[in-house]
Amino acid sequence: MFEPPYPPYDPKDKSGYETVVKRWPVILTGIIDTIYRIDHHLGVSLETSDATSEDVTKGQEKIAEGKGIIEKIGKLKYEMARDRPLEPIPDDGEAFIDVYNAELKRLEQDKNHTWFTAPWLFAECYLYRLLRSYFCQTTHWCTFDPFSFQKEETFRSSGKAIYQLAKMMHELQVDKQELIGDSEKLGVLFKEMIQMCLWGNATDLSLLTHLSHDDIAHLQTVGKEAQQARKEFILKDDQDNVWSHLTSLQDNDVTVDFVLDNAGFELFTDFVFADFLVTYTPHVSRVVFHPKLIPWFVSDVTPADFSSTIPNLLSDTFFPPPKPVGGTETPGVDEVKALPPSRPEEHEYLRNMVTRWQSYIDSGVFSLSVPLDTPLGAPNSKADFWTSSRPYWDLKEKAPLVFNGLSKSGLVIFKGDLNYRKLTGDIKWPVSTPFETAIGPLAGSFPILSLRTNKADVVVGISQEIADKLDVAGEKWRVNGKYALVSFVPRT
Ligand code: F6P
Ligand code: MG
């Protein structure tokens, strides 16, 4: 068992404290609102439609179960605000009850088992697992993802950046033959792609509890100039090393794995990157995507999110048309349906690209690590591990199937902040700790690339001097999502 020499971050640290005081309560309130609205609509429709008595009975059961979940979440909010102990996960038949509860017992011995004393990363994972228990113990809400509306809404508001990227990929397509033979140009493009995929992580719904959709669209601006301007915000930059690694792969059957983070726009950028790797570079034959099997950190990709992405992107009505010049009115649903595509070429570019992705899925060039129709919570040893509370240095011992699969990979890309926290154990490493030290015994097992915008305190692999400068400048550089790390460790 790897024992890091420093403790993990906890809510005694500022960001952790703010998370417990502000961010989690907002997220919990959001779930309550969602269930309340569904219950309300259901109630109205049962009264007004010509529902059969069986429908009425089921509907009423669902409403009652919804109320039960709301009550539990209300109680949870109350206990969280009062620094009460974390309750054991109930015996709901799903994964990791013992793992979470054993850790709670251990924390209790050290008197670190309350909301303001438990390690931040553990408590946050526990929170999503506990929420899952509220849903999976019901009949009518068991397959319900309380964040699905939010994920879809945000995805809908990403149209601008998505059409922009589709156009960029179309332009590449035009030069495809020339590009394929030009390793130097490919190397330059590879970095553009990494950055696009990296900054795609800047939008995360669990963090952006206060931003409007317009703010989010602004964050997603992916033009080349924006990329260039953001380069200075990449505090650790291993992009060249990753490219050298990929070009050195001799095997002609190379798989790249994406340990996914967020659905919607970020997943779109993952697809674009994956598409670039298999379509343009001669180095990659296949891409495997690894989702989460329960609703996780609000916006993480579940199999259902993954499956709905391509149909959504292919739908002519998924993205609302741009607002009319000089007007602010958003057209109603029927008007949207009646509108011809406002950007016919861009629609075409997007359609071509996404149709190619579908063909990759059909032929197995792109695949999900679990069946596409895997329902929420269904145990699956190929993916459960990602929603345990364990640091990733436990992968070999605790999830050998996943570990063995990844061991054969040409490159495993860990997307986002949470994956970074789990890679490094969310430990208070000094910033100058090498990334390969901070990920413990996982280092060297397979080639690892972490693409992370900084949203939580843990940061390694940069000089103390840089950290001090940013601190002196008063930047919240560890948590404001403006700075990023591209960290690579090869196989040894
Ligand atoms: O601190 C913000 C936070 O919600 C963390 O708790 C979590 O690690 C992260 O953001 C989620 O971000 P991402 O989607 O990039 O993993
Ligand atoms: Mg996430």
Coordinates of C-alpha atoms in Angstrom, one line a residue, residues 26-297:
V26 CA -26.1 24.8 -4.3
I27 CA -25.7 21.4 -6.1
L28 CA -28.0 19.7 -3.6
T29 CA -30.6 22.5 -3.9
G30 CA -30.4 22.0 -7.7
I31 CA -31.3 18.3 -7.4
I32 CA -34.2 19.2 -5.0
D33 CA -35.6 21.7 -7.6
T34 CA -35.3 19.2 -10.4
I35 CA -37.2 16.5 -8.5
Y36 CA -39.8 19.0 -7.3
R37 CA -40.5 20.2 -10.8
I38 CA -40.8 16.6 -12.2
D39 CA -43.1 15.7 -9.3
H40 CA -45.2 18.8 -9.9
H41 CA -45.6 18.2 -13.7
L42 CA -46.5 14.6 -13.1
G43 CA -49.1 15.6 -10.5
V44 CA -50.7 18.1 -12.9
S45 CA -50.7 15.7 -15.8
L46 CA -52.3 12.9 -13.7
E47 CA -55.1 15.3 -12.9
T48 CA -55.6 16.6 -16.4
S49 CA -54.9 13.8 -18.7
D50 CA -57.0 10.7 -19.3
A51 CA -54.5 8.5 -17.5
T52 CA -55.5 4.9 -16.6
S53 CA -55.9 4.0 -13.0
E54 CA -52.7 2.0 -13.3
D55 CA -50.8 5.1 -14.6
V56 CA -52.3 7.1 -11.7
T57 CA -51.1 4.6 -9.2
K58 CA -47.6 4.5 -10.6
G59 CA -47.5 8.2 -11.0
Q60 CA -48.5 8.7 -7.4
E61 CA -45.9 6.2 -6.2
K62 CA -43.3 8.1 -8.2
I63 CA -44.4 11.4 -6.7
A64 CA -44.2 9.9 -3.2
E65 CA -40.7 8.5 -3.8
G66 CA -39.6 11.8 -5.2
K67 CA -40.8 13.5 -2.0
G68 CA -38.8 10.9 0.0
I69 CA -35.6 11.7 -2.0
I70 CA -36.2 15.5 -1.5
E71 CA -36.5 14.9 2.3
K72 CA -33.3 12.9 2.4
I73 CA -31.4 15.6 0.5
G74 CA -32.9 18.3 2.7
K75 CA -31.7 16.4 5.8
L76 CA -28.3 16.0 4.2
K77 CA -28.0 19.7 3.6
Y78 CA -28.9 20.4 7.2
E79 CA -26.3 17.9 8.5
M80 CA -23.6 19.2 6.2
A81 CA -24.1 22.8 7.4
R82 CA -23.8 21.6 11.0
D83 CA -20.7 19.6 10.5
R84 CA -22.4 16.3 11.5
P85 CA -20.8 12.9 10.8
L86 CA -21.0 11.4 7.4
E87 CA -23.6 8.5 7.6
P88 CA -22.7 5.1 6.4
I89 CA -23.8 4.3 2.8
P90 CA -26.9 2.1 3.2
D91 CA -27.0 -1.4 1.9
D92 CA -28.4 -0.5 -1.5
G93 CA -26.9 -3.4 -3.5
E94 CA -24.5 -1.2 -5.6
A95 CA -20.7 -0.9 -5.6
F96 CA -18.3 0.1 -2.9
I97 CA -20.6 0.2 0.2
D98 CA -17.8 -1.5 2.1
V99 CA -15.1 0.6 0.7
Y100 CA -16.8 3.9 1.7
N101 CA -18.0 2.6 5.0
A102 CA -14.6 1.1 6.0
E103 CA -13.0 4.5 5.3
L104 CA -15.6 6.2 7.3
K105 CA -14.8 4.0 10.3
R106 CA -11.1 4.7 9.9
L107 CA -11.8 8.5 9.7
E108 CA -14.0 8.2 12.8
Q109 CA -11.1 6.8 14.8
D110 CA -9.1 9.9 13.9
K111 CA -12.2 12.1 14.5
N112 CA -12.1 13.2 10.9
H113 CA -15.5 11.8 9.9
T114 CA -17.6 15.0 9.8
W115 CA -18.4 17.3 6.8
F116 CA -15.8 19.9 7.8
T117 CA -13.1 17.4 8.8
A118 CA -13.2 14.6 6.3
P119 CA -10.6 14.7 3.5
W120 CA -12.1 16.8 0.7
L121 CA -11.7 14.3 -2.1
F122 CA -13.1 11.4 0.0
A123 CA -16.1 13.5 1.1
E124 CA -16.9 14.6 -2.4
C125 CA -16.8 11.1 -3.8
Y126 CA -18.9 9.9 -0.9
L127 CA -21.4 12.6 -1.5
Y128 CA -22.2 11.4 -5.1
R129 CA -22.2 7.8 -3.9
L130 CA -24.6 8.6 -1.1
L131 CA -26.9 10.5 -3.5
R132 CA -26.9 7.5 -5.8
S133 CA -28.1 5.4 -2.9
Y134 CA -31.2 7.7 -2.5
F135 CA -32.2 7.1 -6.1
C136 CA -31.3 3.5 -6.5
Q137 CA -33.3 2.4 -3.5
T138 CA -36.5 3.6 -5.3
T139 CA -38.6 1.9 -8.0
H140 CA -39.3 4.9 -10.2
W141 CA -36.1 7.0 -9.9
C142 CA -33.6 4.2 -10.0
T143 CA -32.4 5.0 -13.5
F144 CA -32.8 8.7 -13.2
D145 CA -29.8 11.0 -13.5
P146 CA -30.5 14.2 -11.5
F147 CA -28.0 16.1 -13.6
S148 CA -29.1 15.0 -17.1
F149 CA -31.2 18.1 -17.8
Q150 CA -28.4 20.4 -16.7
K151 CA -25.8 18.5 -18.8
E152 CA -28.1 18.7 -21.9
E153 CA -28.9 22.4 -21.4
T154 CA -25.3 23.3 -21.2
F155 CA -24.5 21.2 -24.2
R156 CA -27.2 23.0 -26.2
S157 CA -25.6 26.3 -25.4
S158 CA -22.2 25.2 -26.7
G159 CA -23.3 25.4 -30.3
K160 CA -21.1 28.3 -31.3
A161 CA -17.8 26.6 -30.2
I162 CA -19.0 23.3 -31.6
Y163 CA -19.6 24.7 -35.1
Q164 CA -16.3 26.5 -34.9
L165 CA -14.5 23.2 -34.2
A166 CA -16.4 21.4 -36.9
K167 CA -15.3 24.0 -39.4
M168 CA -11.7 23.6 -38.3
M169 CA -11.9 19.8 -38.8
H170 CA -13.5 20.4 -42.2
E171 CA -10.5 22.5 -43.2
L172 CA -8.2 19.7 -42.1
Q173 CA -10.2 17.3 -44.2
V174 CA -9.5 19.4 -47.3
D175 CA -5.7 19.2 -46.7
K176 CA -5.8 15.6 -45.5
Q177 CA -3.5 13.9 -48.0
E178 CA -0.9 16.6 -47.7
L179 CA -1.1 16.5 -43.9
I180 CA -0.8 12.7 -43.5
G181 CA 2.6 12.7 -45.0
D182 CA 3.9 15.7 -43.1
S183 CA 5.0 14.7 -39.7
E184 CA 6.1 18.2 -38.7
K185 CA 2.7 19.8 -39.5
L186 CA 1.0 16.9 -37.8
G187 CA 3.1 17.6 -34.7
V188 CA 2.0 21.3 -34.7
L189 CA -1.6 20.2 -35.2
F190 CA -1.3 17.7 -32.4
K191 CA -0.6 20.4 -30.0
E192 CA -3.6 22.5 -31.2
M193 CA -5.7 19.4 -30.6
I194 CA -4.3 18.8 -27.1
Q195 CA -5.0 22.3 -26.2
M196 CA -8.5 22.3 -27.5
C197 CA -9.2 19.1 -25.5
L198 CA -7.5 20.6 -22.5
W199 CA -9.5 23.8 -22.4
G200 CA -12.6 21.9 -23.1
N201 CA -12.2 20.9 -19.5
A202 CA -12.6 24.5 -18.4
T203 CA -16.4 24.1 -18.4
D204 CA -17.5 21.9 -15.5
L205 CA -20.9 22.1 -14.1
S206 CA -19.9 21.1 -10.6
L207 CA -17.7 24.2 -10.4
L208 CA -19.6 26.7 -12.4
T209 CA -22.6 26.9 -10.1
H210 CA -22.8 30.7 -10.6
L211 CA -22.1 31.2 -14.3
S212 CA -24.7 32.0 -16.9
H213 CA -24.8 30.1 -20.2
D214 CA -23.4 33.1 -22.0
D215 CA -20.4 33.1 -19.6
I216 CA -19.9 29.4 -20.4
A217 CA -20.1 30.0 -24.1
H218 CA -17.4 32.7 -23.7
L219 CA -15.2 30.3 -21.9
Q220 CA -15.4 27.9 -24.7
T221 CA -14.1 30.2 -27.4
V222 CA -11.7 27.9 -29.2
G223 CA -10.2 30.1 -32.0
K224 CA -6.5 29.8 -32.6
E225 CA -5.8 33.2 -31.2
A226 CA -7.6 32.2 -28.0
Q227 CA -5.5 29.1 -27.8
Q228 CA -2.3 31.0 -28.4
A229 CA -3.2 33.5 -25.7
R230 CA -3.9 30.7 -23.3
K231 CA -0.6 29.0 -23.8
E232 CA 1.0 31.1 -21.1
F233 CA -1.6 29.7 -18.7
I234 CA -0.2 26.1 -19.1
L235 CA 2.0 25.9 -16.1
K236 CA 3.4 22.5 -16.9
D237 CA 3.7 21.7 -20.6
D238 CA 4.7 18.2 -21.6
Q239 CA 3.0 18.4 -25.1
D240 CA 6.3 17.8 -27.0
N241 CA 7.1 14.7 -24.9
V242 CA 3.7 13.2 -25.7
W243 CA 4.1 13.8 -29.4
S244 CA 7.6 12.2 -29.3
H245 CA 6.1 9.3 -27.4
L246 CA 3.3 8.8 -30.0
T247 CA 5.5 9.0 -33.0
S248 CA 7.9 6.5 -31.4
L249 CA 5.3 3.8 -31.2
Q250 CA 6.3 1.0 -33.5
D251 CA 3.3 -1.2 -33.0
N252 CA 0.8 -0.8 -35.9
D253 CA -2.2 -1.5 -33.7
V254 CA -2.1 1.2 -31.0
T255 CA -5.0 1.9 -28.7
V256 CA -5.5 5.3 -27.0
D257 CA -7.7 5.3 -23.9
F258 CA -9.6 8.4 -22.6
V259 CA -10.6 8.3 -18.9
L260 CA -13.4 10.7 -19.5
D261 CA -14.5 13.7 -17.5
N262 CA -17.4 15.9 -18.5
A263 CA -20.3 15.3 -20.9
G264 CA -21.4 17.8 -23.5
F265 CA -18.8 20.2 -24.8
E266 CA -15.8 18.5 -23.2
L267 CA -16.8 15.1 -24.5
F268 CA -17.2 16.7 -27.9
T269 CA -13.6 17.9 -27.7
D270 CA -12.5 14.4 -26.7
F271 CA -14.2 13.0 -29.8
V272 CA -12.5 15.7 -32.0
F273 CA -9.1 14.8 -30.5
A274 CA -9.8 11.1 -30.9
D275 CA -10.9 11.6 -34.5
F276 CA -7.7 13.5 -35.2
L277 CA -5.6 10.7 -33.8
V278 CA -7.1 8.0 -35.8
T279 CA -8.0 9.9 -39.0
Y280 CA -4.8 12.0 -39.5
T281 CA -2.0 10.4 -37.6
P282 CA -0.6 7.0 -38.6
H283 CA 0.1 6.2 -34.9
V284 CA -3.3 5.3 -33.5
S285 CA -5.8 2.6 -34.6
R286 CA -8.4 2.6 -31.9
V287 CA -9.8 4.7 -29.1
V288 CA -11.5 3.4 -26.0
F289 CA -13.6 5.8 -23.8
H290 CA -14.1 5.2 -20.1
P291 CA -17.3 6.6 -18.6
K292 CA -18.7 6.8 -15.0
L293 CA -21.4 4.4 -14.1
I294 CA -23.3 6.6 -11.7
P295 CA -24.1 10.4 -11.8
W296 CA -20.8 11.8 -10.8
F297 CA -19.5 15.3 -10.0

